[in-house]
XYZ file of C-alpha atoms in Angstrom:
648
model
C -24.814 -152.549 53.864
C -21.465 -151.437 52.314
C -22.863 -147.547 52.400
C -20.564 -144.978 50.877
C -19.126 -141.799 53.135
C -21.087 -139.074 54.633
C -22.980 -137.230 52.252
C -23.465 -134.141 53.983
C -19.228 -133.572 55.338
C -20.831 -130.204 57.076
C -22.202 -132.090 59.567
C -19.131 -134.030 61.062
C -18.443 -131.785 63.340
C -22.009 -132.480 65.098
C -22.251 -136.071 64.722
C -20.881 -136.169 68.329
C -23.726 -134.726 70.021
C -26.884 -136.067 68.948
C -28.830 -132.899 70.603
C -27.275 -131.141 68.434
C -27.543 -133.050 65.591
C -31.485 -133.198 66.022
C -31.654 -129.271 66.110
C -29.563 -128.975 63.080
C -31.934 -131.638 61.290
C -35.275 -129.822 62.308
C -34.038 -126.267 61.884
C -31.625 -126.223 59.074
C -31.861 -129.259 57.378
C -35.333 -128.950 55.995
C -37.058 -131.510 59.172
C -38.957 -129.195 60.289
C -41.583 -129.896 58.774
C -41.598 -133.020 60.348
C -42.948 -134.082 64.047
C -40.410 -134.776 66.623
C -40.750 -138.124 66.819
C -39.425 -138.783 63.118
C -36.695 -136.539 63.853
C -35.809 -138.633 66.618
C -36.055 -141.265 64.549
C -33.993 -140.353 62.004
C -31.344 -139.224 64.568
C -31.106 -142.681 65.596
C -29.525 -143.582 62.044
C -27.535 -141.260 61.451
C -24.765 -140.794 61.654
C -24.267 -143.856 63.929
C -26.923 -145.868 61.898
C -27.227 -145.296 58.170
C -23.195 -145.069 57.414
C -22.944 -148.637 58.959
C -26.433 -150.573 58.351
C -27.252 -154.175 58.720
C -30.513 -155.984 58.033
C -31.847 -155.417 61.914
C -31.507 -151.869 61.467
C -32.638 -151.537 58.132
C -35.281 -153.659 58.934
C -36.182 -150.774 61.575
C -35.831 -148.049 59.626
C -38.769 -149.727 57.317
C -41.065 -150.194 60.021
C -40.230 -146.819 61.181
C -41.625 -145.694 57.729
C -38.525 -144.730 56.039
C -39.192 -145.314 52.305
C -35.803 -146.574 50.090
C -36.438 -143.333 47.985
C -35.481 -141.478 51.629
C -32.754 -144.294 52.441
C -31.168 -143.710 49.080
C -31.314 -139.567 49.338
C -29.612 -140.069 52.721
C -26.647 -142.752 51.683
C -25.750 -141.143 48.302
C -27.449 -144.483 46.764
C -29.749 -144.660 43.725
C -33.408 -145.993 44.985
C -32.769 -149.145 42.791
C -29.555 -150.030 44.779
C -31.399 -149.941 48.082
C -33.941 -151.977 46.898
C -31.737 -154.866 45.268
C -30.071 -154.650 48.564
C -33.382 -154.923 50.746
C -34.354 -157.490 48.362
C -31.070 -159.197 48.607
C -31.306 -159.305 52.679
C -34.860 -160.657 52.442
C -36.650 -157.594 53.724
C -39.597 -157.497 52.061
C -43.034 -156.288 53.161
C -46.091 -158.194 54.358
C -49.961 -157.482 53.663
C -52.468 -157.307 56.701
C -55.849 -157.823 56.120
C -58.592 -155.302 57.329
C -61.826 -157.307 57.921
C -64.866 -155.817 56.547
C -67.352 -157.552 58.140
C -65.798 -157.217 62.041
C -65.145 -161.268 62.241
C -68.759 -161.774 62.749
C -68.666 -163.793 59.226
C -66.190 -164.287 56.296
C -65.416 -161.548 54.647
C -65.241 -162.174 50.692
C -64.291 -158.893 49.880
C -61.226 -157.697 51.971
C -58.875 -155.016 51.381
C -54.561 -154.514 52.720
C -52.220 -152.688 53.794
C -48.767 -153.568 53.783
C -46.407 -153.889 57.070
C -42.851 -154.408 58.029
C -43.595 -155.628 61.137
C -43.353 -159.447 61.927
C -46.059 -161.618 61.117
C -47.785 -163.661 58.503
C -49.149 -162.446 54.941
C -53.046 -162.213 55.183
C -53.462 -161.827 51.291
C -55.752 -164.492 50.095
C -53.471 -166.703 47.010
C -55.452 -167.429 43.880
C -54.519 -168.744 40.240
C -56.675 -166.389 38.184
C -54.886 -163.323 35.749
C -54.517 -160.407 37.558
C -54.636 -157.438 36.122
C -53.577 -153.923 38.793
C -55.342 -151.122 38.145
C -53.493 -147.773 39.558
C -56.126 -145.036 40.947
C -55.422 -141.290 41.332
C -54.162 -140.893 44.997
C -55.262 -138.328 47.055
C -58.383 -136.102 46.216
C -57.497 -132.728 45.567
C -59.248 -129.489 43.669
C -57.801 -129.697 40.237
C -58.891 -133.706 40.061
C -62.309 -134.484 39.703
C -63.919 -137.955 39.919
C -63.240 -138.744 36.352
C -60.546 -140.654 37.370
C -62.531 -142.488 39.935
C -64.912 -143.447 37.269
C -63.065 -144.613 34.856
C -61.241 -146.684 37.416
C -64.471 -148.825 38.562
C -65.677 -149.321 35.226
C -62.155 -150.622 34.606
C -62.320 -152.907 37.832
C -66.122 -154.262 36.277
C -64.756 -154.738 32.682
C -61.947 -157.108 34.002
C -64.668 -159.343 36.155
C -66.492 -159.632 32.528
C -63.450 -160.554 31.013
C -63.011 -163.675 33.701
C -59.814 -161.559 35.272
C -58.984 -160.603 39.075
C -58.580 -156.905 39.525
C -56.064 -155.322 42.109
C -57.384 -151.747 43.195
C -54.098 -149.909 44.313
C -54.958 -146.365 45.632
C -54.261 -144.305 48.626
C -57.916 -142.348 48.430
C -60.429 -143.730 50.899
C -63.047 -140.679 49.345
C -63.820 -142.623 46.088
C -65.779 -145.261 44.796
C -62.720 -147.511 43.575
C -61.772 -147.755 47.281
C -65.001 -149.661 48.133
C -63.805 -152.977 49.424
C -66.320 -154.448 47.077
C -65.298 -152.525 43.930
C -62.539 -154.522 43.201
C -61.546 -157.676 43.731
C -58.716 -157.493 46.089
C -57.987 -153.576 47.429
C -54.350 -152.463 48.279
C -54.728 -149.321 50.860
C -51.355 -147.962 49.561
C -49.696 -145.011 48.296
C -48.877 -144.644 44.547
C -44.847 -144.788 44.595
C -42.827 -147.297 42.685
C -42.051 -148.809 45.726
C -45.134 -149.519 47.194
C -46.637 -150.345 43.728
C -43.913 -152.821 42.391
C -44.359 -154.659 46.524
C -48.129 -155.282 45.091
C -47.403 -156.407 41.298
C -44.451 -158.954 42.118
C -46.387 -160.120 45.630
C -49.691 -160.918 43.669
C -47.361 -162.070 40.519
C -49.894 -159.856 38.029
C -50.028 -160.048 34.682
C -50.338 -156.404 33.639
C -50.997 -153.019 34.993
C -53.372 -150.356 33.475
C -51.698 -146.614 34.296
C -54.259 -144.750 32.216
C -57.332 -144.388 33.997
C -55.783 -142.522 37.166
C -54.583 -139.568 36.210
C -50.958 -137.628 35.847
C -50.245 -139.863 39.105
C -49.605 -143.044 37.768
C -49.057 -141.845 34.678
C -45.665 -140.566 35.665
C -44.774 -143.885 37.350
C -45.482 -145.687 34.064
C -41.389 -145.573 32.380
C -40.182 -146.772 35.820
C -42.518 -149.197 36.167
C -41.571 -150.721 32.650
C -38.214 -150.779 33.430
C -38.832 -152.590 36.749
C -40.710 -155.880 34.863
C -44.333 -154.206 35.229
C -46.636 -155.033 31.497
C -48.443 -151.553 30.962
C -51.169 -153.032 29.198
C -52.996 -150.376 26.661
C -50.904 -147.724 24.962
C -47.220 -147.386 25.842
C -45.453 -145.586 27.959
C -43.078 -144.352 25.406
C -46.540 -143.058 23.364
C -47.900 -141.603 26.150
C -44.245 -139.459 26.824
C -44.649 -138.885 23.160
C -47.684 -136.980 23.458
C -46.117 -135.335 26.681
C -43.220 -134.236 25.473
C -43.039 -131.229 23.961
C -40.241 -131.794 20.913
C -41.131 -135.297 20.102
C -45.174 -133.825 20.096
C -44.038 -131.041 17.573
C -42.204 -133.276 15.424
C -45.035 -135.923 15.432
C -47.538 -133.242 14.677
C -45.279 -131.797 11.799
C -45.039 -135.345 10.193
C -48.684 -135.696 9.985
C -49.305 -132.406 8.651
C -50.958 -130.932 11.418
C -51.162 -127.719 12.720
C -50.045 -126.402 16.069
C -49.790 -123.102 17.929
C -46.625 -121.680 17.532
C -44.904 -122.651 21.009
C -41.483 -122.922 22.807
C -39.694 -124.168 25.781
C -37.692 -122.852 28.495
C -36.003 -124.127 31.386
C -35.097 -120.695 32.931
C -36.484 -117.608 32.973
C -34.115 -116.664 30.804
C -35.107 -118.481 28.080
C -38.958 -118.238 28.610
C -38.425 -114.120 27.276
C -36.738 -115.151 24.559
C -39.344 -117.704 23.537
C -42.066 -115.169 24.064
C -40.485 -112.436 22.201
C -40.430 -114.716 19.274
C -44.370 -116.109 19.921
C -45.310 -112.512 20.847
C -47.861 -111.865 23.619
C -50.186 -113.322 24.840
C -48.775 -116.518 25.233
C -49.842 -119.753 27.559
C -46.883 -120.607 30.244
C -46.967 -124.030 32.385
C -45.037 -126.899 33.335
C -44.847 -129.991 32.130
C -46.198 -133.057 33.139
C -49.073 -132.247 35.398
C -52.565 -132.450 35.500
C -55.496 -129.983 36.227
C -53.832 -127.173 34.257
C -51.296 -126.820 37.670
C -49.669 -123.244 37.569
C -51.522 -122.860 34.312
C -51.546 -118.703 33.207
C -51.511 -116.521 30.564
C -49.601 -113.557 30.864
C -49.929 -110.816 28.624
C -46.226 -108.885 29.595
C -42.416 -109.158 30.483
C -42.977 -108.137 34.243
C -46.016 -110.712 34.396
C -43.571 -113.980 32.610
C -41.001 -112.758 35.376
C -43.016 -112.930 38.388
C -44.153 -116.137 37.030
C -40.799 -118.059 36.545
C -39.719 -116.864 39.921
C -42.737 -117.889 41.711
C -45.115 -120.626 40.134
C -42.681 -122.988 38.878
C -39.901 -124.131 39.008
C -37.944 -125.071 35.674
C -35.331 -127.411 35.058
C -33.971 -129.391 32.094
C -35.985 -132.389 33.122
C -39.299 -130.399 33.497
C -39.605 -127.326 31.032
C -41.981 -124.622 31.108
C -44.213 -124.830 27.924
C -44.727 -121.696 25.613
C -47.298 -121.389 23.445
C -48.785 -118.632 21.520
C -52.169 -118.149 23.262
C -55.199 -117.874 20.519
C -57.405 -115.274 21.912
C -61.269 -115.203 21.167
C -60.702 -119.117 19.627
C -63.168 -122.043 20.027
C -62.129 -124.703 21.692
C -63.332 -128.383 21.154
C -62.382 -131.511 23.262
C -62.797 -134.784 21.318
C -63.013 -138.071 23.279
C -62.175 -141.214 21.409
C -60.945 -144.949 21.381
C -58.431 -147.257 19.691
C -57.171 -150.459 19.332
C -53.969 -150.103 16.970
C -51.895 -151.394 19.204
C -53.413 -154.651 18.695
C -52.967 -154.587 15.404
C -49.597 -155.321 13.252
C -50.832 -152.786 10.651
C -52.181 -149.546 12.015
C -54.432 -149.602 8.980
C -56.296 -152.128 10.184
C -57.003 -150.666 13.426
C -60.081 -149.225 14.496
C -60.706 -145.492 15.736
C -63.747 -144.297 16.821
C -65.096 -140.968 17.900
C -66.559 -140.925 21.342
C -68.384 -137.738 21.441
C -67.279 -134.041 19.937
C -67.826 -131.368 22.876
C -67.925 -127.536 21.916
C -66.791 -124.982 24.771
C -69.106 -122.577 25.311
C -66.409 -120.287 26.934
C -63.209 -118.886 24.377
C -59.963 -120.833 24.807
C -58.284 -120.298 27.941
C -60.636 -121.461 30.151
C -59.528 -124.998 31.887
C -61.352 -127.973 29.947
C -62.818 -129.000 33.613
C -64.313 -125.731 34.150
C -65.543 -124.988 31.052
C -69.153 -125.223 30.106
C -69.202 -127.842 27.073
C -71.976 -128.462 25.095
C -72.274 -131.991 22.645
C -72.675 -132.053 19.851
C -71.409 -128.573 18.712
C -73.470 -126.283 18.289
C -71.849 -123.947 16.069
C -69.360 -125.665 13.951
C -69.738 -126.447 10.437
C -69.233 -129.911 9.000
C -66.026 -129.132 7.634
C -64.682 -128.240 11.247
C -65.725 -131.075 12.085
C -64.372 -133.869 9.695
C -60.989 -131.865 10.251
C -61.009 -132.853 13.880
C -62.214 -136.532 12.814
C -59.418 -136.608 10.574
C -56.650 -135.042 12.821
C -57.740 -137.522 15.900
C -57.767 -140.453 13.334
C -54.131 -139.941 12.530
C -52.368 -139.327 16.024
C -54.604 -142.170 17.296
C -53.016 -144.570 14.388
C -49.442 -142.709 14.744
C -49.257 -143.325 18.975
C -50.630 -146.433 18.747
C -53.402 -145.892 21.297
C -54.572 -148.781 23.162
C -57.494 -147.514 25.090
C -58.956 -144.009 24.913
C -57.636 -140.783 23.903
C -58.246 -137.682 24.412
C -57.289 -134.296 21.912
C -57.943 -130.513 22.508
C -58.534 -128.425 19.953
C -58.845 -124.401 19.331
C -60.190 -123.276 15.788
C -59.291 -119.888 14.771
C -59.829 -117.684 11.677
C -61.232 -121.509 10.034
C -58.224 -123.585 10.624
C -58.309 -126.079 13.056
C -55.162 -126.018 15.438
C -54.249 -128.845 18.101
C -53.529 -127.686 21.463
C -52.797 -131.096 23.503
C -53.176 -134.973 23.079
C -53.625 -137.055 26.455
C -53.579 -141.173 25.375
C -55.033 -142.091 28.434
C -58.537 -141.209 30.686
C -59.865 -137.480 30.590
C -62.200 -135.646 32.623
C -64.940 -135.387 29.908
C -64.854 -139.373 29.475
C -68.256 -139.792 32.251
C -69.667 -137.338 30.927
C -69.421 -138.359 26.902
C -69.960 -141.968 28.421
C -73.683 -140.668 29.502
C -74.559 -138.733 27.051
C -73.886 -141.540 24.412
C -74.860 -144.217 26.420
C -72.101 -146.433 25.840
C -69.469 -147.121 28.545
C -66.016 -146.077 27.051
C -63.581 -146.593 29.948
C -65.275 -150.091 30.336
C -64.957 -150.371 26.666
C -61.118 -149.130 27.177
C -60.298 -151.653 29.462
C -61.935 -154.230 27.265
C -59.443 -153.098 24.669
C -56.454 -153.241 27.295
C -57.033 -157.106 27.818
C -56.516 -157.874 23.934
C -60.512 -157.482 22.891
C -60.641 -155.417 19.472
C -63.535 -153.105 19.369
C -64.958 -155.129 16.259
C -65.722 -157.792 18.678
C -66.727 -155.467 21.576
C -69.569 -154.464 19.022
C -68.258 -150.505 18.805
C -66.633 -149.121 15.391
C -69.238 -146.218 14.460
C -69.409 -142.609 16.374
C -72.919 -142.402 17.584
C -74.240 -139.007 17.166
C -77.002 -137.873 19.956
C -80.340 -136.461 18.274
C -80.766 -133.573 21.126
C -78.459 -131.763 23.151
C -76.084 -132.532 26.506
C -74.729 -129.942 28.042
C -71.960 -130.261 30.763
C -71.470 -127.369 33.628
C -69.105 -127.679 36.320
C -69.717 -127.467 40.152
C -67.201 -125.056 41.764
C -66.066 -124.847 45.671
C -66.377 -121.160 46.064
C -68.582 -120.881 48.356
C -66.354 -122.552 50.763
C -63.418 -120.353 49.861
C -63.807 -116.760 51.119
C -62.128 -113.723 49.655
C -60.857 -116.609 46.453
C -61.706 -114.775 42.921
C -63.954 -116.521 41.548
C -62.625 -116.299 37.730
C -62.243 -118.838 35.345
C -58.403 -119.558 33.962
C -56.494 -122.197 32.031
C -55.755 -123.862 35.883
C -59.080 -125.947 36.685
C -60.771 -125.096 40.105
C -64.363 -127.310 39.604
C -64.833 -130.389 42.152
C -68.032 -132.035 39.791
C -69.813 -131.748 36.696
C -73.435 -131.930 35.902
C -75.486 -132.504 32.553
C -78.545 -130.934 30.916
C -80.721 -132.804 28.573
C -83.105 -131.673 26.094
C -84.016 -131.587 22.416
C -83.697 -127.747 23.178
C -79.638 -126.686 23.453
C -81.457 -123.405 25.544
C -83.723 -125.782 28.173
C -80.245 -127.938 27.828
C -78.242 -125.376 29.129
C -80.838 -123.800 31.483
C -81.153 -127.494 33.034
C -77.706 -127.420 33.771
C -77.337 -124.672 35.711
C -80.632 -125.651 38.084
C -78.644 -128.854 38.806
C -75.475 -127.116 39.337
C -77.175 -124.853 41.995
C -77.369 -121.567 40.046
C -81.186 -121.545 38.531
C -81.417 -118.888 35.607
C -83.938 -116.034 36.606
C -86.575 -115.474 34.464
C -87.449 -112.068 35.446
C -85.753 -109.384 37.594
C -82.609 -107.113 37.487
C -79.263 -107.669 35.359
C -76.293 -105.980 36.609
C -73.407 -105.797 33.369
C -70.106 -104.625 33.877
C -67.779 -106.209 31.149
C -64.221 -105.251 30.070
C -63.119 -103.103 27.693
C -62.303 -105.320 25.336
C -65.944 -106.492 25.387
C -67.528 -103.219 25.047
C -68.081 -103.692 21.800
C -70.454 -107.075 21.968
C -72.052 -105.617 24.718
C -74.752 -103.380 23.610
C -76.413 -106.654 21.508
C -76.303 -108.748 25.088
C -77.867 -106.268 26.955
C -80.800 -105.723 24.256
C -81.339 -109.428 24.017
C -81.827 -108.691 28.264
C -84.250 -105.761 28.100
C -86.396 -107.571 25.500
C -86.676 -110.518 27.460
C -88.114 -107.977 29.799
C -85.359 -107.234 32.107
C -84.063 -104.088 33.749
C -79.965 -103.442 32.906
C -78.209 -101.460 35.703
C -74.180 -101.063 34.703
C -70.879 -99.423 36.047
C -70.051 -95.835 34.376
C -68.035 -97.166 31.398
C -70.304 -100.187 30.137
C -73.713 -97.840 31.142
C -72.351 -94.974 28.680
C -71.746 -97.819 25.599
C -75.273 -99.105 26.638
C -76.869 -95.539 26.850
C -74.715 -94.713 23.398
C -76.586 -97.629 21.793
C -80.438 -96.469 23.029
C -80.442 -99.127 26.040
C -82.461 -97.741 28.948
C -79.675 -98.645 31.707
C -79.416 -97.745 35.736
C -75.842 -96.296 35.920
C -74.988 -98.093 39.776
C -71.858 -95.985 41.321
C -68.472 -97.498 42.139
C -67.998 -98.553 45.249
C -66.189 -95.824 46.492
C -68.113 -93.565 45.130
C -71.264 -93.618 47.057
C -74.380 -95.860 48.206
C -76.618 -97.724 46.838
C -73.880 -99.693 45.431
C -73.875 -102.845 43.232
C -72.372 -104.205 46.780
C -75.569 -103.080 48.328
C -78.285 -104.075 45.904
C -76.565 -107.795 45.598
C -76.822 -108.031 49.365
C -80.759 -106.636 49.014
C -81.757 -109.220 46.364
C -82.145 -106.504 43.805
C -80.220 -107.905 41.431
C -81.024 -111.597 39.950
C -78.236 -112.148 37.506
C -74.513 -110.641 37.163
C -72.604 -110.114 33.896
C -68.796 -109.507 34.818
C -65.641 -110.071 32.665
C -62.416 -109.234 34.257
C -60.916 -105.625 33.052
C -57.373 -107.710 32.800
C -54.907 -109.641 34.636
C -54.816 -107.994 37.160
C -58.554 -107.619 38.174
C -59.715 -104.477 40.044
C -60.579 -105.237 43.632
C -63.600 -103.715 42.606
C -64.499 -106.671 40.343
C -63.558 -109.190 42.695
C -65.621 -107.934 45.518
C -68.826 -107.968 42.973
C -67.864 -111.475 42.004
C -67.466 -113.053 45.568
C -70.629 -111.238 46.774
C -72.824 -112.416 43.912
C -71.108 -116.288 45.087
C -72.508 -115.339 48.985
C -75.922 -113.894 47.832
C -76.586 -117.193 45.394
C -76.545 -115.038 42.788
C -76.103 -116.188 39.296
C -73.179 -114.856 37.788
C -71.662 -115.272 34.454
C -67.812 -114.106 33.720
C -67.659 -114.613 30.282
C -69.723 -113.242 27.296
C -70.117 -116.831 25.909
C -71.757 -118.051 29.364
C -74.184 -114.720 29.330
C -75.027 -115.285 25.901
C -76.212 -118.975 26.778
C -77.717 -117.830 29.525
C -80.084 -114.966 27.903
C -80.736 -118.206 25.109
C -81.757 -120.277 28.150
C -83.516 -117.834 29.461
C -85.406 -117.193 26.462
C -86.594 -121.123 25.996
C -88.179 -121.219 29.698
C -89.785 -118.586 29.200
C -91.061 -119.775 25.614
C -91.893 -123.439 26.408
C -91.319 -123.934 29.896
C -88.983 -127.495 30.547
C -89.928 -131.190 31.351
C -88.009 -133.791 33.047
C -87.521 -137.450 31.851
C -85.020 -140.205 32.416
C -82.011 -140.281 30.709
C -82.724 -143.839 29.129
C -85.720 -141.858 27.246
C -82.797 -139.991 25.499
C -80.929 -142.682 24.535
């Protein structure tokens, strides 16, 4: 295979003795990790194998497992020069067939996996335009089933539009995966190996990267370059909007405001981009999804311990810096495009999916947050700003598809926080509440349909009230704080409907298992930074007829104000406890914001219990204020149920 020398010129002294040459590989080389068996394997090959291959042992090493991303790493190669060279030697894989329905009849629905291993190529040939459509890849907390959705309505819009779709995902927890979602499945994980096998085998057309998350997402550039047709928006738009400097400058052109922000590739750097910001400012990497290693850190020490131990920064993947706006609203706006069918933007259409109005401050993840559409607080001004703004960076990235903006107003001026040109979590839900498919509608767009002939050019406006809550795992996760942060930590979503926003709300948080009491005991312990809202929540409490029990600090502001309040001790200071009356049922609903970032065990004892004890808890003012409004409304007018098609 014409390999180069020995990469690693440490280990020549051991390439005699291949005992010791396996204990150097599990124990020092980083194989550990690994079972045995591939150690063994990989033994075999080098140093006798890999520094002189030939087609029978490369073809080994394949069925072995041995990906040409590995096979490059170990040979000093690039992963394109291993897999000309594969390519050249005729070693390419083959697709076996798993039979859905057990050979007692034809299946008409199968789905693949590929092999190395001799024997013939079980994928059924057709003529028709295929399109691939790229899923998420393994399920994970952080990625919800957004992804999953918009993937099947992709897979149904390409059957409308007379196409074949190729599912390609690794994930067998999701809907996509059904062997009768699609119609052909590849089993398969998301690399550019395994993906490019799939497009050149079934000779597609084009391949849509935006409905499956950061996954494909990052394969998109190399895909390009490797003869793959991204249909929708670009690649190059989408690492527009991803990139930090050619996002500022795009932003600047258009007028359009920004938090002030930085980047740093060391830690270093990151100080001397938050002296300039200030504190507090938002720190994360780049290119990943579910706010991953997401914080805001409010000190020196706290940017320090973060550098050294939640990322790791490099020149190709800087930290992001940006002034954090505390006490801001934040908005997510959904939309769709077709300029990228177009020769003149201008002629393009844009339309606004659905506008959806945190009910939590900025800083809390946009999967975790409770979002309520359409605002509920924002003028009409606001509003048109955010039409406008989305309007323009939908023309300027020529967006193909749907895209997705974040937005935090502060002190009346409306400030962009992140563009994503591709699928986001809030797309189901906006989808429902509208009643119009937009992923389907997306894909539409993908295949060359404009959204003048798909029948969709005006923002449709609902005439009552969706409200979205997430579903979190904490139950399952003992000891885990249960606070909300800019890094998501909801696996689901659920909506409440009503021409009420407080039955809306209070519907959503019976379906997410966490039923608003309507009468009992509400324990309040909020930070100090909070004290000063606090005395107006816990009156709107005691005159819906509740009973206020606090911790020393909050029960002397409440006391200060004329509240009757139960002052509960601390819990080392004696018994009953809050503790104690959470584990007695005494207390129906909990009010706790954290006292900073670093959270008093205190705290996170009364939040974890109140999780155990089924407990409704709320950790930010906005979500106790929503609650006390839901509250209210049952107690007022009770709630009905109806279909969602009565809605629509």
């Amino acid at each position: 295979m014409g390999l180069r020398e020995n990469p690693c010129p440490v280990l020549k002294p051991l390439m005699a003795h291949r005992l010791l040459f396996r204990v150097h590989l599990r124990f020092v080389s980083g194989f550990a990790r690994h079972p045995p068996r591939f150690v063994d394997y990989f033994a075999e090959f080098w140093p006798a194998g890999f520094l002189q291959m030939d087609k029978d042992l490369l073809a080994k090493a394949k069925s072995l497992g041995f990906s040409d991303r590995q096979i490059a790493h170990l040979t000093q190669r690039t992963e394109s020069e291993v897999r000309a060279e594969r390519h050249a030697l005729g070693l390419v894989p083959g697709f076996r067939l798993v039979d859905t329905c057990a050979a007692e009849f034809e299946a008409y629905t199968p789905y693949y996996y590929s092999s190395y291993d001799q024997g013939d190529d079980e994928v059924r040939p057709s003529d028709t335009k295929k399109v691939m459509i790229l899923g998420s890849g393994p399920n994970r907390i952080g990625q919800g089933i957004e992804f999953d959705y918009c993937c099947v309505h992709a897979a149904f819009a390409l059957k409308e539009e007379g196409l074949e779709s190729l599912m390609v995902n690794s994930n067998p927890e999701t809907v996509s995966t059904d062997y009768d979602t699609s119609d052909k499945l590849f089993f398969e994980p998301l690399t550019l190996e395994d993906v490019l096998h799939i497009y050149h085998r079934e000779k597609c057309w084009g391949a849509i990267a935006q409905f499956g998350g950061q996954t494909p997402l990052n394969l998109a550039l190399d895909l390009q370059a490797n003869g793959v047709n991204i249909i929708g928006t670009s690649p190059q738009s989408i690492e527009r909007a991803e990139d930090r400097k050619m996002f500022a400058d795009m932003l600047h052109a258009l007028d359009i405001p920004q938090p002030p922000n930085g980047l740093a590739t060391n830690e270093a750097e990151a100080l001397e981009a938050s002296a300039k910001l200030s504190y507090p400012v938002l720190v994360r990497p780049s290119f990943v999804l579910g706010g991953r290693a997401m914080q805001i850190v409010y000190s020196d020490d706290e940017l320090r311990r973060y550098m050294r131990t939640a990322v790791e920064a490099s020149p190709e993947r800087p930290v992001l810096v940006d002034k954090f706006l505390e006490d801001a609203i934040e908005v997510d706006v959904d939309c769709i495009a077709d300029v990228g069918l177009h020769d003149d933007p201008a002629d393009a259409t844009v339309v606004i999916g659905g506008m959806l109005e945190h009910v939590e401050f900025a800083g809390v993840h946009s999967g975790d947050a409770t979002m309520v559409l359409p605002p509920h607080t924002l003028s009409a001004e606001l509003m048109d700003t955010m039409r406008r703004y989305s309007d323009a960076m939908a023309r300027e990235l020529k967006v193909t598809g749907l895209m997705n903006v974040q937005y935090a107003i502060k002190d009346g001026i409306v400030y962009v926080l992140e563009v994503n040109p591709r699928a986001s979590r809030t797309v189901p839900f906006v989808s429902k509440a509208i009643g119009r498919p937009l992923a389907k509608l997306a894909a539409k767009v993908m295949t060359g349909r404009t959204l003048k002939e798909l029948g969709f050019t005006e923002e449709l406006t609902p005439d009552y009230w969706a409200v979205k809550e997430s579903v979190f795992p904490f139950n399952r996760f003992h000891g885990q704080d249960i606070l909300l942060s800019p890094e998501m930590k909801s696996t689901g979503e659920v909506m409440g409907l009503d021409t009420d926003l407080g039955i809306a709300y209070a519907k959503s948080q019976m379906a997410s298992g966490s039923s608003l009491p309507l009468e009992g005991r509400v324990f309040i312990s909020v930070s100090d930074a909070h004290k000063a809202e606090v005395a107006d929540l816990a009156r709107r409490f005691a005159d819906l007829g509740f009973k206020i029990s606090s911790t020393t600090g909050t029960a002397a502001v409440l006391a200060k104000a004329g509240l009757e309040v139960e002052s509960v001790p601390k819990l080392a200071e004696g018994r009953p406890n809050t503790l104690d009356l959470l584990k007695n049922n005494e207390i129906q609903l909990v009010i706790n914001t954290p006292s900073g970032q670093a959270p008093r065990a205190d705290e996170i004892k009364i939040r974890t219990t109140a999780i155990y004890t089924n407990t409704p808890i709320m950790t930010t003012i906005g979500s106790a204020k929503a609650a006390a409004e839901g509250i209210a409304a049952l107690k007022q007018n009770g709630y009905s149920v109806k279909p969602l098609q009565e809605y629509l």
